[in-house]
Each structure stands twice: as structure tokens, then as C-alpha cells.
Coordinates of C-alpha atoms in Angstrom, one line a residue:
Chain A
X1 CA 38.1 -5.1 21.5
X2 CA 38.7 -3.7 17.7
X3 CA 38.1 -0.2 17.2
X4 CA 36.1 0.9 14.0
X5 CA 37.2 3.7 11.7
X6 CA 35.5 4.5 8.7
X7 CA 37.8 4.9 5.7
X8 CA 36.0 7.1 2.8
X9 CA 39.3 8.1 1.0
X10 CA 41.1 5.2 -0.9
X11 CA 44.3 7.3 -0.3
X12 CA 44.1 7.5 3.1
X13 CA 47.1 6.5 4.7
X14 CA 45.9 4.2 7.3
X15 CA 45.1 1.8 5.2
X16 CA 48.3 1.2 3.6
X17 CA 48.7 -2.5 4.9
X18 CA 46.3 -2.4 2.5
X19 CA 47.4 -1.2 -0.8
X20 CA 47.6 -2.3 -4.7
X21 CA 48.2 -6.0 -3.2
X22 CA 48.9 -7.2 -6.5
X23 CA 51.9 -4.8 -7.2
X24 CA 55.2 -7.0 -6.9
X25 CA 56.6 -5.4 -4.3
X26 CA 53.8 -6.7 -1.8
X27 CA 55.0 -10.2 -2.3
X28 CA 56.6 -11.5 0.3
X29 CA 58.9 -13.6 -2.0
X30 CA 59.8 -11.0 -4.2
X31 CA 63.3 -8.8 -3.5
X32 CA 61.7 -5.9 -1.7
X33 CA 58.3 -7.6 0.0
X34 CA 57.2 -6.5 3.3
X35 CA 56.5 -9.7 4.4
X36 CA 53.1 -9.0 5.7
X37 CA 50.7 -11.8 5.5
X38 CA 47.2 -11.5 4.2
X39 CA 43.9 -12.9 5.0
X40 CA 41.2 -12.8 2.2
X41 CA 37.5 -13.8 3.5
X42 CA 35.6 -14.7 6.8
X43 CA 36.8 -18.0 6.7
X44 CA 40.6 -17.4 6.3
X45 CA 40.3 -14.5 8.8
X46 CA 39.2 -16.1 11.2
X47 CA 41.9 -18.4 11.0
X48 CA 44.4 -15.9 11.2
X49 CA 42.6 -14.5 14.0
X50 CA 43.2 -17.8 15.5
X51 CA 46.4 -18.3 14.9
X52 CA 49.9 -16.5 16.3
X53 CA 50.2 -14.1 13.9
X54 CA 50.0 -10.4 14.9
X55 CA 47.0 -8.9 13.3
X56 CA 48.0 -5.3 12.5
X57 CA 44.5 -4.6 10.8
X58 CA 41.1 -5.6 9.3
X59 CA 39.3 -4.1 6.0
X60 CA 36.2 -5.0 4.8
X61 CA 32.9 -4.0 4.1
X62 CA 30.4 -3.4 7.5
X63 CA 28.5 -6.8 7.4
X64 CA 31.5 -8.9 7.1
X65 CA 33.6 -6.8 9.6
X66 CA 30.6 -7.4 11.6
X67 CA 30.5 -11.0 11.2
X68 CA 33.9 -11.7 12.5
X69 CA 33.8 -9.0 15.4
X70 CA 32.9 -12.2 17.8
X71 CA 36.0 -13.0 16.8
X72 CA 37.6 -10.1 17.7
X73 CA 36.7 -9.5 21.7
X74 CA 40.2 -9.6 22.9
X75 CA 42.2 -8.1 20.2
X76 CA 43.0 -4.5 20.5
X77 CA 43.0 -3.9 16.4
X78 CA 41.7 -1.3 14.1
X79 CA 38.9 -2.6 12.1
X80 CA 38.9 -0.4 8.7
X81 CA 35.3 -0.1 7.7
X82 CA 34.7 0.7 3.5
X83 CA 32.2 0.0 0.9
X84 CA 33.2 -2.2 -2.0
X85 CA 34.1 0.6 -4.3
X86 CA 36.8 2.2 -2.1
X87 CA 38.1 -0.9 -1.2
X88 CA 38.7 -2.0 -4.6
X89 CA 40.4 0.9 -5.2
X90 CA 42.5 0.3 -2.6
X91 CA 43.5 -3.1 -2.6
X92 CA 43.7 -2.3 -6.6
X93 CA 41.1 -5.3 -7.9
X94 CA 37.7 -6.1 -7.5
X95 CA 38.0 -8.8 -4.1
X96 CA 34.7 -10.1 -3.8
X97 CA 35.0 -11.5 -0.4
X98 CA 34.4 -8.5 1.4
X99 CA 37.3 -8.7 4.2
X100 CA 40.5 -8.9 4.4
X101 CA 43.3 -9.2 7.4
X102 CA 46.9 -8.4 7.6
X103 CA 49.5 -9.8 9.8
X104 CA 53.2 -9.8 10.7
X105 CA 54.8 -12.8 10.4
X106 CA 55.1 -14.9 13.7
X107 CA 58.2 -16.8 14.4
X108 CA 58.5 -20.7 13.0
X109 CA 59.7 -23.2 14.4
X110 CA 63.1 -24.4 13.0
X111 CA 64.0 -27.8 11.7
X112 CA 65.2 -29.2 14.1
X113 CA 62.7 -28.1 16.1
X114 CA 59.5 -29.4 13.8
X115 CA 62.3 -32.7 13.6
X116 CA 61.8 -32.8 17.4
X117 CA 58.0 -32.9 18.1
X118 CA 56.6 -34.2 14.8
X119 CA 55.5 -37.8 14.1
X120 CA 54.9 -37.5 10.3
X121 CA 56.0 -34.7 8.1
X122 CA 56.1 -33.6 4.6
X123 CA 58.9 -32.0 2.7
X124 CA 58.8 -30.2 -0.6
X125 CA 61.5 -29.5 -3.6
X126 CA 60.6 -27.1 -6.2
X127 CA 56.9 -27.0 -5.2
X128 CA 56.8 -23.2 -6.8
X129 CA 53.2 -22.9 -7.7
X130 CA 51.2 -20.8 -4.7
X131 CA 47.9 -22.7 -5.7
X132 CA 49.9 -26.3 -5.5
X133 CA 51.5 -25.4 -2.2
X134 CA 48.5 -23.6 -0.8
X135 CA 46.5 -26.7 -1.3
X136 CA 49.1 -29.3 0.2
X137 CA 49.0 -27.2 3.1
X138 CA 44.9 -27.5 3.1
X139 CA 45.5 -31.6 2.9
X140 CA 48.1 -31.9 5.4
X141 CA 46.3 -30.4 7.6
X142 CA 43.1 -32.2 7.2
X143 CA 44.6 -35.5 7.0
X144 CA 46.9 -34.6 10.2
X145 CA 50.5 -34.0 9.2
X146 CA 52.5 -32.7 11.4
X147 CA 55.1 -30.0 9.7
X148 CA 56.0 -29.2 6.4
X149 CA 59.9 -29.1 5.4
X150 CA 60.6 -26.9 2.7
X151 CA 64.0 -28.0 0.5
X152 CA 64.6 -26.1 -2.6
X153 CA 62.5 -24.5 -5.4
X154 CA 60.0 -23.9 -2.7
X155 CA 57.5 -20.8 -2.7
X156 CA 56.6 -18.9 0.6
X157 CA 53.8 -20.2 1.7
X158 CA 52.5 -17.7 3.5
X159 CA 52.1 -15.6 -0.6
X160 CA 48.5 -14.4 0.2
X161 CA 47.5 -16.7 -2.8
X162 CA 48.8 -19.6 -1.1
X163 CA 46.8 -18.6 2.2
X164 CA 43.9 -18.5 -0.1
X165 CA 44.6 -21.8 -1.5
X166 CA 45.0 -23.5 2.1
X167 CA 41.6 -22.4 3.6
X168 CA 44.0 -20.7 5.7
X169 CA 45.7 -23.8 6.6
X170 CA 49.3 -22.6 5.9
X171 CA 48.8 -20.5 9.1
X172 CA 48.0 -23.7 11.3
X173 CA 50.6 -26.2 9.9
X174 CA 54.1 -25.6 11.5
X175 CA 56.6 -25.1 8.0
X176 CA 60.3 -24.5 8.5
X177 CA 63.4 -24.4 5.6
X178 CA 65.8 -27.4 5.3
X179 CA 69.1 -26.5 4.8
X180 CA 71.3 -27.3 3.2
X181 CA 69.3 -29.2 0.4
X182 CA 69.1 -31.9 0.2
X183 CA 72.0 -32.5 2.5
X184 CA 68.9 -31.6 5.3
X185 CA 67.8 -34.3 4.6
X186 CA 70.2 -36.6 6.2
X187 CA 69.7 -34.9 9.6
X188 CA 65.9 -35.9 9.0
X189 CA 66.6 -40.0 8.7
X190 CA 69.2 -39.5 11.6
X191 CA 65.8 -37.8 13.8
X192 CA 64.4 -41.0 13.0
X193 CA 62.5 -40.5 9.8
X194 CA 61.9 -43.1 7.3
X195 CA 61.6 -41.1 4.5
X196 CA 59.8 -42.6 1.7
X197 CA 60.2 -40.6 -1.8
X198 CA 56.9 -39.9 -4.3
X199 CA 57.6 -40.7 -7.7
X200 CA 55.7 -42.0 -10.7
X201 CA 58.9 -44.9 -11.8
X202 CA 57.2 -48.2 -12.1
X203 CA 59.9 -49.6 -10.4
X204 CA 58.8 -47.8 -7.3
X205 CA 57.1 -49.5 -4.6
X206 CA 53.0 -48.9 -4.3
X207 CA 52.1 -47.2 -2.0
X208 CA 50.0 -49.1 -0.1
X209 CA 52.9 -51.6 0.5
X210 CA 54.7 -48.9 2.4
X211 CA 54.0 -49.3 6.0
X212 CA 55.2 -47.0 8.4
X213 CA 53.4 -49.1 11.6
X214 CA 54.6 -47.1 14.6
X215 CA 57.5 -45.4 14.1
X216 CA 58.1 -41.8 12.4
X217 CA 57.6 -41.0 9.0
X218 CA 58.0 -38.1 6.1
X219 CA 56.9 -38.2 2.5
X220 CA 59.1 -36.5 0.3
X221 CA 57.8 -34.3 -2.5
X222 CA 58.4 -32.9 -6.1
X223 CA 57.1 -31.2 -8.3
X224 CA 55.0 -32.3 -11.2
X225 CA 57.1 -31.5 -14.3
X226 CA 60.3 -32.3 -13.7
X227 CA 59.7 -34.3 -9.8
X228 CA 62.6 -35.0 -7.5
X229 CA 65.7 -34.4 -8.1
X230 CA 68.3 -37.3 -8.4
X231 CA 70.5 -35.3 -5.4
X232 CA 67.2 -35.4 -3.0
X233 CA 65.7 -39.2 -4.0
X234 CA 69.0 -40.3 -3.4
X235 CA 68.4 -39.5 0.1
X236 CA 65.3 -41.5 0.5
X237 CA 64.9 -44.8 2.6
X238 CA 62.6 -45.9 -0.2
X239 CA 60.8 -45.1 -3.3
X240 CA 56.8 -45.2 -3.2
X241 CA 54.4 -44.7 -6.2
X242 CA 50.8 -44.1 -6.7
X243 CA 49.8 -46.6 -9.1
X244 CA 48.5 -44.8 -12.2
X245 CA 46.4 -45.9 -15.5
X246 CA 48.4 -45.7 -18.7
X247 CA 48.6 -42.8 -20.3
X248 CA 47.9 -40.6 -17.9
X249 CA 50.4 -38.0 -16.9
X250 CA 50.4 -38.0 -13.4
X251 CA 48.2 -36.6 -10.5
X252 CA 47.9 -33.3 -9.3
X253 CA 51.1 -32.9 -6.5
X254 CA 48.4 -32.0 -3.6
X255 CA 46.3 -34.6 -5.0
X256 CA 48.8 -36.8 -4.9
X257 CA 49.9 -35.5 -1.6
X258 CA 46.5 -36.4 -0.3
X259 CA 47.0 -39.6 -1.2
X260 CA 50.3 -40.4 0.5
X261 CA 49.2 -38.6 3.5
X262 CA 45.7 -40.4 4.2
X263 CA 48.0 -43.5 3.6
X264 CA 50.5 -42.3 6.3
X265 CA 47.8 -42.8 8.5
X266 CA 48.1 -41.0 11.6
X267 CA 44.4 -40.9 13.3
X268 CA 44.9 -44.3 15.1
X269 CA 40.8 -45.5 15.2
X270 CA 39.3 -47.2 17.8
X271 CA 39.3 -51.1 18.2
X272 CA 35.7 -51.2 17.5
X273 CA 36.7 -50.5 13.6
X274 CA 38.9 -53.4 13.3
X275 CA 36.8 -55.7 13.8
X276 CA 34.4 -55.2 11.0
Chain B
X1 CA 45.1 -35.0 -43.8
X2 CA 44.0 -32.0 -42.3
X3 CA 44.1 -29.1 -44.5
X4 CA 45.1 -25.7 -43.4
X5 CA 42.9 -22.1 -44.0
X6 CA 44.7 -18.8 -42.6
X7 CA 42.4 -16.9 -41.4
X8 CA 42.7 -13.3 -41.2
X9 CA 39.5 -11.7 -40.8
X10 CA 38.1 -12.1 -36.9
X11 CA 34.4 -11.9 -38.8
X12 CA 35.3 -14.9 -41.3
X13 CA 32.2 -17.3 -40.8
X14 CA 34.7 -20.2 -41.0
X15 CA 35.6 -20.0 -37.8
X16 CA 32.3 -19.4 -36.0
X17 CA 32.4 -22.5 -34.1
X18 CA 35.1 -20.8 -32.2
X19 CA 33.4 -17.3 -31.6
X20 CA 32.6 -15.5 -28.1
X21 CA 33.1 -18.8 -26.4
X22 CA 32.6 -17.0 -23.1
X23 CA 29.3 -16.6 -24.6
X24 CA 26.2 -17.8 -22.2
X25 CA 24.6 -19.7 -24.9
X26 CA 28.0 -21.5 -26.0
X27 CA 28.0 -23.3 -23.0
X28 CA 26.5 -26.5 -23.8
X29 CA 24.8 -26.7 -20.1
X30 CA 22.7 -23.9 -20.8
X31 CA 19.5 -23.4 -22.7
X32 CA 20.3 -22.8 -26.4
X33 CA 23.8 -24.0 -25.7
X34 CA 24.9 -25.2 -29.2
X35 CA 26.3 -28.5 -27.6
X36 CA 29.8 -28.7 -29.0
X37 CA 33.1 -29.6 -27.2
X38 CA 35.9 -27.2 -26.9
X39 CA 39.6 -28.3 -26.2
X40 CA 42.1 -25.7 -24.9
X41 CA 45.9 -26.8 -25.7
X42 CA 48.2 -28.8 -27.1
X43 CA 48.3 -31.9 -24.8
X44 CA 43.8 -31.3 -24.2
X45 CA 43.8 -31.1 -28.4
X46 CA 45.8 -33.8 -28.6
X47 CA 43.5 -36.1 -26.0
X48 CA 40.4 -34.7 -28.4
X49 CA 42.3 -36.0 -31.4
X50 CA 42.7 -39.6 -29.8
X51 CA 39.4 -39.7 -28.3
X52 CA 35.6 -40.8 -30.2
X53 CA 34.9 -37.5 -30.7
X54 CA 34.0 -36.2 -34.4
X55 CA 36.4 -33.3 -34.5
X56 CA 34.8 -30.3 -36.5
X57 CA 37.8 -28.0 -36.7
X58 CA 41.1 -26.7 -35.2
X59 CA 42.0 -22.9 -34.7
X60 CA 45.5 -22.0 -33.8
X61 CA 48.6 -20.1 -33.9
X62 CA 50.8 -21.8 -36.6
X63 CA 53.4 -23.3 -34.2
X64 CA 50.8 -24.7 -32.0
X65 CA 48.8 -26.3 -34.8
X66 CA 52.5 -27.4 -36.5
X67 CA 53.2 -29.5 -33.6
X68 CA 49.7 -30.8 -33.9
X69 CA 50.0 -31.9 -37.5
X70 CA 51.2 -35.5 -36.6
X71 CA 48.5 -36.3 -34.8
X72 CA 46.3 -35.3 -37.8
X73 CA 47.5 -37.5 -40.7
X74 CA 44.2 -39.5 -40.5
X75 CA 41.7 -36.7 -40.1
X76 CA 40.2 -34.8 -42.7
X77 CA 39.1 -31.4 -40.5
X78 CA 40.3 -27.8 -41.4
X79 CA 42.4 -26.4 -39.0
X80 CA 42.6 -22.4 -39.3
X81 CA 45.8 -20.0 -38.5
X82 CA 46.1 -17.0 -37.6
X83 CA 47.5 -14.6 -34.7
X84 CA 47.5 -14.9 -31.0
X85 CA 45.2 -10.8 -31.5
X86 CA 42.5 -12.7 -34.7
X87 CA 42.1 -15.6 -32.5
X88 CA 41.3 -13.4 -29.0
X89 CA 39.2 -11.4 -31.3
X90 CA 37.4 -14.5 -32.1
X91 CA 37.0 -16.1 -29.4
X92 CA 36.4 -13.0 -27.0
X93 CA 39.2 -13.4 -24.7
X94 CA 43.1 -13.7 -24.5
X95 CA 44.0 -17.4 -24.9
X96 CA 47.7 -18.6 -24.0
X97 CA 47.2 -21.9 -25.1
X98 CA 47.6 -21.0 -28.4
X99 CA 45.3 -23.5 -30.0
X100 CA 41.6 -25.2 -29.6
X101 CA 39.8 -27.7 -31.3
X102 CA 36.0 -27.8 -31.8
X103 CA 34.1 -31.0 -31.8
X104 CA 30.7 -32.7 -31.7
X105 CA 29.2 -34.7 -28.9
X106 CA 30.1 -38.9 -29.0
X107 CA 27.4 -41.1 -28.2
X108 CA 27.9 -42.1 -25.1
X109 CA 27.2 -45.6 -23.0
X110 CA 24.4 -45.4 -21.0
X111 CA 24.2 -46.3 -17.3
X112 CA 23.2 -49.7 -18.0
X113 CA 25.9 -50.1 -20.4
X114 CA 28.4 -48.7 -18.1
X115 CA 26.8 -51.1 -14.9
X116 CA 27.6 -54.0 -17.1
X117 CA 31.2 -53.2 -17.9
X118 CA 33.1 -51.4 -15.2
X119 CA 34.4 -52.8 -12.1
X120 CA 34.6 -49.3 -10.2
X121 CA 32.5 -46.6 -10.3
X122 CA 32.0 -43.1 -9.2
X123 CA 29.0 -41.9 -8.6
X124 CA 28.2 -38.5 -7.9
X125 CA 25.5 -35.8 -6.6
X126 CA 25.2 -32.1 -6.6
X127 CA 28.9 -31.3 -8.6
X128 CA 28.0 -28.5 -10.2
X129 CA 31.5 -26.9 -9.9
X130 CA 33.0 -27.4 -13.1
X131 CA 36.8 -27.3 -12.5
X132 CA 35.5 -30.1 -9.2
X133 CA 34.2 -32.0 -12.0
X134 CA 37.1 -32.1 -14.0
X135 CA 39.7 -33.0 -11.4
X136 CA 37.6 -35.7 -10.5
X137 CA 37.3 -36.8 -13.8
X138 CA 41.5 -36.3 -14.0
X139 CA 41.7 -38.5 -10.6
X140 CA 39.5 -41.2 -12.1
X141 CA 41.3 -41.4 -14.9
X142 CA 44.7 -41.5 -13.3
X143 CA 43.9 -44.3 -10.8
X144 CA 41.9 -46.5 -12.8
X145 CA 37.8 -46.1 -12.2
X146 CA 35.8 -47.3 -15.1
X147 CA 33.1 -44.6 -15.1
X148 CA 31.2 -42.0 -14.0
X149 CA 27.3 -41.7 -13.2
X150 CA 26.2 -38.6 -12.9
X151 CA 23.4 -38.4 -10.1
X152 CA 20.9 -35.2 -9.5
X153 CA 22.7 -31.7 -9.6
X154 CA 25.5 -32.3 -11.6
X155 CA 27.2 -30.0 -14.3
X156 CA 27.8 -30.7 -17.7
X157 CA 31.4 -32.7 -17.5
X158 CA 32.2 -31.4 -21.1
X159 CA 31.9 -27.9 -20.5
X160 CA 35.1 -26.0 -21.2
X161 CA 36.5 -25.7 -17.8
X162 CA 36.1 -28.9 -17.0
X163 CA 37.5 -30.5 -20.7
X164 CA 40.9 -27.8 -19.6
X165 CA 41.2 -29.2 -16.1
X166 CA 40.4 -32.5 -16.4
X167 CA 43.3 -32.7 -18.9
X168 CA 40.9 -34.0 -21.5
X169 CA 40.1 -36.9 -19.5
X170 CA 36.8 -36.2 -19.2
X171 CA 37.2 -36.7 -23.5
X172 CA 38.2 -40.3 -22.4
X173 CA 36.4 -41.7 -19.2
X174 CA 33.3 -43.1 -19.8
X175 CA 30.0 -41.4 -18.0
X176 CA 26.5 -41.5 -18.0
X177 CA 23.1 -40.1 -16.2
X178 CA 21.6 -42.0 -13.3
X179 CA 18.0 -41.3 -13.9
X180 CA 15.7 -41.4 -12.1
X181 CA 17.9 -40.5 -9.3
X182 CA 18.3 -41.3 -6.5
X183 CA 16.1 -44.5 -6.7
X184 CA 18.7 -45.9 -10.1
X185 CA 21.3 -46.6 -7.3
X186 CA 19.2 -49.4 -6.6
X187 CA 19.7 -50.9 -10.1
X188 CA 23.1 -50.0 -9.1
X189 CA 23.5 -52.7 -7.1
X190 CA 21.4 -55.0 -8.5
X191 CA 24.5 -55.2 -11.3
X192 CA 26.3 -56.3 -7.9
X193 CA 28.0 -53.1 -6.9
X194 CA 28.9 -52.5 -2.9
X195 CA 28.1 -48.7 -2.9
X196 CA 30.0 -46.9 -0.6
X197 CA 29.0 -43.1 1.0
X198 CA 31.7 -40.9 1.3
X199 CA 30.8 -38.4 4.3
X200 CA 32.3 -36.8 7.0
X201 CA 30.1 -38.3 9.6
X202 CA 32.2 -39.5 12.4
X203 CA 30.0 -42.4 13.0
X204 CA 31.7 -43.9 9.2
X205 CA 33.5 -46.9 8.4
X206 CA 37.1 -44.7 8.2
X207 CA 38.0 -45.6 4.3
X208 CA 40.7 -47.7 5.0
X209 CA 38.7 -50.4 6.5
X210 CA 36.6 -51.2 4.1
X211 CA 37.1 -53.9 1.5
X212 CA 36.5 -54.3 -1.7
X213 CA 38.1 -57.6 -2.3
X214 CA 37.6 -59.1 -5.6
X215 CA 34.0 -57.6 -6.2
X216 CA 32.8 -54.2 -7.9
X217 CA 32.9 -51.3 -6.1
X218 CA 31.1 -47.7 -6.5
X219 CA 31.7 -44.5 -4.4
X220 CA 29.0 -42.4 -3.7
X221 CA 30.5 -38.5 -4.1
X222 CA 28.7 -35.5 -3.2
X223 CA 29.7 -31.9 -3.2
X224 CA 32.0 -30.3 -0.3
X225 CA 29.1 -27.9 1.1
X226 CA 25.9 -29.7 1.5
X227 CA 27.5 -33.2 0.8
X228 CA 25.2 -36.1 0.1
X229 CA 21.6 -35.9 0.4
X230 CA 20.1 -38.7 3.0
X231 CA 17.3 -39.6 0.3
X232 CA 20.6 -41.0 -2.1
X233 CA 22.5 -41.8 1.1
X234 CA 20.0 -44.2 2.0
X235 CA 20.4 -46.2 -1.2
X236 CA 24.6 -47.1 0.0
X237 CA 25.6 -50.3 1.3
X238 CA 27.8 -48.4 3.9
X239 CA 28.9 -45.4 4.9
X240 CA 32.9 -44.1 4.9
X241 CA 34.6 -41.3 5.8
X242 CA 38.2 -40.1 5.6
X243 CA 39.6 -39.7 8.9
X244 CA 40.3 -36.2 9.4
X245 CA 41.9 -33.2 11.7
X246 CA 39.5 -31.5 14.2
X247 CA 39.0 -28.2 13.1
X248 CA 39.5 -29.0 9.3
X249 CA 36.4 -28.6 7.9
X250 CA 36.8 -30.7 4.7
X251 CA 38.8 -31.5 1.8
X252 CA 38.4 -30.8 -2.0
X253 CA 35.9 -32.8 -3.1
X254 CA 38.0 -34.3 -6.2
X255 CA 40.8 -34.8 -3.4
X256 CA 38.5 -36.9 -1.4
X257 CA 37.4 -38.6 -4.5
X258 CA 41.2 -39.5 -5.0
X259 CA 41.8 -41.3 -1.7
X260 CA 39.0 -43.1 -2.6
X261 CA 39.7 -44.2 -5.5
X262 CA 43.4 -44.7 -4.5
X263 CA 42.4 -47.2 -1.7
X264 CA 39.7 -48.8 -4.2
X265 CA 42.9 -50.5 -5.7
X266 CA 42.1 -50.8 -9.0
X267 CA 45.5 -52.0 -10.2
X268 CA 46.1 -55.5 -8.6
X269 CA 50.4 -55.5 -8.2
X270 CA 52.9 -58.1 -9.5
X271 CA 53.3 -60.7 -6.7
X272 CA 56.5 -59.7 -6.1
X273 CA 55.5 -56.6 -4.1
X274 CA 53.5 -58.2 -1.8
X275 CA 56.7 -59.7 0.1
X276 CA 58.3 -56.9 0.7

């Protein structure tokens, strides 16, 4: 069961976990970042409560500490109980939803690993945006992708923004590093991949031609500027596109994400659908 | 030509179409909202510039307004230039886009008009999330929907947030009121559009089962909390859903919309993909 301690002094050292979260050095990607993951709201809280991850602490105001104490039965964690204003001062913004959670990091899986046990998987190259890769978490997990493969260019995912982002999804989704990149990649088609490559070239096969029927399959990702590098498509078994109206950009990479993954298909239905 | 003012006074009434834009009553959704259409950016500006849209003004740093002058040979509109501090003071926050345009409202089609000429259409209920409504009107645009009917509950698509994320598209994808709603889905299909639900409902069609063939096609959108109400559910032709993970509790609502309109397949492909 979580213990309760009111906290009435924003300096208090307890709640350093805690503190000025937007200063630098709390970023896990930055030179110098502890490393500790963050939970922002009931929702993504719970989640993390859920999850592997070793809660070190709550903070939060009482009625949303309250809420998520359920939760909370067989976990022997401080619960840091506040009022709005100290916790501002604190965390060192305004956070208006009330709770938040922190967290050690809990071992991933490797490559070869997530290579092993996965069906369909997607892998990312110079998806540095937190909101972008925060969201493709949030979508692969919905639309049931396996792992995530992260080549290079890549944030962390696990940036409390991205956490945010993901509904808290980042903390379900087994994620690991390829390396080397893109040469990883060559251990992925080996595994039995057929790795199909996102791009907007005409040239590039729709994507609802692609069919990856029974075997294993990954969808390979860039970014929205500059997209894939030449090094990583060359690794591809094919090229797929999105079809797109003239004159418009391009998608959204999470959107477009979506797209591929809900096309990947992976929630075989029932007979009774096929027949309509 | 467009002829260029400097401006460096914050109070010169020149630029008043530009001030406090953070302003309640500058939003056009509100009461007393003074109706006009802000674009943020050089690409958004630009979209403004191409679109129907009677283009009042421009305001601008003078590289960001520079790289606009191509695109202004044609129009006769005053485009002020001043400082990155005169133009915050102006428009009551910090802007790092550099440049906006002010324009009037287009006439647009009506839902008749927009029945008559599309083949797909979105239709939605209860987005009243404007940077929702603007990536949904950015998907649309990108993979190839006609139009947009807007049903009960919906925000004002030309808000500012919306014209910034949509990318401007909402400048250039036709959309209209559904009134009285959500009995005008049945002259909805009287024009012979199949009117497809999108819900979570287990009990769906799952998308990618439904066929649109050769007719015209209308997805029924509504927002991620409550979803659809069952008085405008019971005007579809069918219900679909997304297939998605246990435990996921939805997607983004202009995600969703984009694997819908991805598998819509608005853009019929060369033979020459088919065999492959």
C-alpha cells in the first residue's frame, strides 16, 4: 500500500524526483539526465503503474492521488500529497493535471530479442520530434504492432513529453536500438522480415498493393522533412507509398504511421466478416 | 503588386486587423468575433495567397514577407514590415513564424452543392477541438476527400489553430453545414452516398471490409470521447470500426479519420500496379 506524506515546503527534499522538470538536465536525452521517467495525469499513471517500471514516487494533488490509490494496493510507494501551488513551484510550471509519477527505467528487450518474438514491427530513422514519436507509439499500439526499432536520429522515447504524447503507450510497446544503422537492418530481413520502406516517390508501390499475407513484417520509417535516408531505403525489400493529392506536402509521420500499420493488418477477424 | 508600409508604431491603426489576436472576440467562433481569416507562415500565407480568399493585408518581418513577394505580383493588398518585438506588440504574443496574412471569409458551397460534386465525404459531429479539426482537414486534403460537412458541435474550421495545423488546407478543402442535423444525412444519401459510422463498437464491419466500389462514399466522424451520437448514428448505412488493441482506448480522432480515408481509395492506380 502507498504511504501518504504531506509535502507543504516546495524545497523539501523528498520531492526531488520531482523538481524544475523542464530544466535540461532532467532530460533523459540530454548529457547529464537522470533517466527517470515521468508520468503526467491519471491516465498515463496508471499506465505506468501498470507497466514494469519501478515507481519511485507519486505527486499530485489529494483528489487525484486519491483517484489512482486503487491502483496502488500492492505497491509499497510514497504518495507525495500538495496543493496546486506548491506543486507548481516544484515541478517549476503550472501542470494542470494534477498528478504526476516517476519511475526508473526497466530493462528493454534487445533487438534481437524484439526480432525474436515479434510478428510486425516498426522501425524509425531521424524521428526526433517527442510529440511525432510519442504519437507513433500511441498508434502502434492501438493498431497492434509489436516492437518499435529505433535506427538513427531517433529521440528517447521514454522524454516525459513523448510519454504524454503516447497516452502512455511508449511504456507498453517493447522499443529497442538497432545498431549499427542501417547495417541493423540486414539482421532484421535475415529474422525474416519483409521490410517495406514509407516514402512519398510516385514510383513507389501503394500501399494497399503491399501484402504481407502470413509471414513477418516491419514498416520502415523517416522523418517528414528530409525522410529516409538513401543508406536505410537501400535496405528495404520494397518501397510503399500512401497515395497523396497534388500539392500537398505529405502526411503527418504518425499519421502516416497509422496508416501503414492498420494496413499491416494484424487482428486476423473472424470468418463471419468475410463473408459480407 | 503588393505595396509595402513599414510600420513602426505597435498603435498604428493600419494594422488593426492584426491586433490582440489572442483576443476572445477575434475568434471568429465567438460572439462579436470580427470573422476574418488569419494565416500563420510562410507555406500557410502562401496556401492563403492561392486560395479564394480576398486577402485584406500581410504583416511580416521583411525577410519573411520578401520571400512572399512572388507570390504577390497579382494582388494589390498592403503588406506591412516591421520587427519580430512591433509585430508581438501587435499581435499580443511572440510569433516565430515571422509573418501572417489577414483575410475575409469566401463564399462557400453549400451542402447541396458539395452533395452534388464530391465523390467522398467526411462528415463530422461534435469536433470542437480545433487543432482535431485541422488535421482532419490536412488528412482530407492529403488523401483525396472532396469535402467536409460539418454536423452538430463542430468548431469553426477557420479559426487560427486550425488554419496553422491544417497547413492551410482547411483554406482549400471545400466544407459546408449539415443543417438541420442529424436528419440532413438523409438528403445525404438521397444524393447516393453509402454513409459509413466510424465507432469502436466491436460488433462493426472492421474498415477493411467494406467496399466502396465505384459509388460515393461518406464517413461519419465523431469526436474521441463521447463519439457519435445514436440519433446521427442511426441515419448510416453501416457501421465500421478500426480493429484495435485491447486495452487501447482509442486513436486520435484525425488519425482514425486518415485510415478511413486511406482505405476509401480515392486515387484509382495505373493498371500496372495491380499485377504486382
Amino acid at each position: 500500500m502507498a504511504h501518504w506524506t504531506l509535502i507543504s515546503d516546495p524545497a523539501d527534499p523528498e520531492v526531488d524526483d520531482f523538481r524544475d522538470l523542464s530544466a535540461a538536465d532532467r532530460r533523459p536525452d540530454r548529457p547529464g539526465g537522470r533517466g527517470l521517467v515521468i508520468a503526467e495525469g491519471t491516465v498515463v499513471v496508471r499506465r505506468l503503474l501498470d507497466s514494469g517500471y519501478p515507481v519511485r514516487a507519486l505527486l499530485g494533488v489529494e483528489r487525484r492521488v486519491a483517484d489512482l490509490m486503487p491502483d496502488m494496493v500492492d505497491l509499497d510507494v510514497p504518495a507525495f500529497v500538495t496543493s496546486a501551488e506548491v506543486m507548481a513551484e516544484i515541478v517549476g510550471f503550472h501542470l494542470n493535471r494534477g498528478v504526476l509519477a516517476v519511475a526508473d527505467r526497466a530493462p528493454q528487450p534487445s533487438a534481437a530479442e524484439l526480432m525474436s518474438t515479434a510478428r510486425t514491427l516498426a522501425v524509425l530513422e531521424g524521428i526526433g520530434d517527442h510529440e511525432n514519436l510519442g504519437a507513433l507509439f500511441r498508434n502502434a499500439a492501438a493498431l497492434g504492432i509489436d516492437g518499435v526499432l529505433l535506427g538513427g536520429g531517433c529521440a528517447d522515447p521514454l522524454y516525459r513529453r513523448g510519454v504524454r504524447v503516447s497516452m502512455g503507450h511508449v511504456l507498453r510497446v517493447p522499443f529497442a536500438e538497432l545498431r549499427p544503422w542501417p547495417d541493423g537492418l540486414g539482421t532484421l530481413r535475415e529474422a525474416g522480415f519483409r521490410v517495406a520502406a514509407l516514402t512519398p516517390d510516385a514510383t513507389a508501390l501503394p500501399l494497399s498493393h503491399f501484402e504481407l499475407a502470413s509471414g513477418r513484417g516491419a514498416v520502415l520509417l523517416g522523418s517528414e522533412g528530409p525522410g529516409l535516408t538513401a543508406e536505410a531505403m537501400d535496405w528495404a525489400d520494397l518501397r510503399v507509398r500512401i497515395p497523396m493529392a497534388v500539392g500537398v506536402d505529405s502526411l503527418n509521420v504518425a499519421t502516416a504511421a497509422a496508416i501503414a500499420f492498420h494496413h499491416l493488418g494484424v487482428f486476423p477477424e473472424p470468418a463471419e466478416y468475410r463473408s459480407r
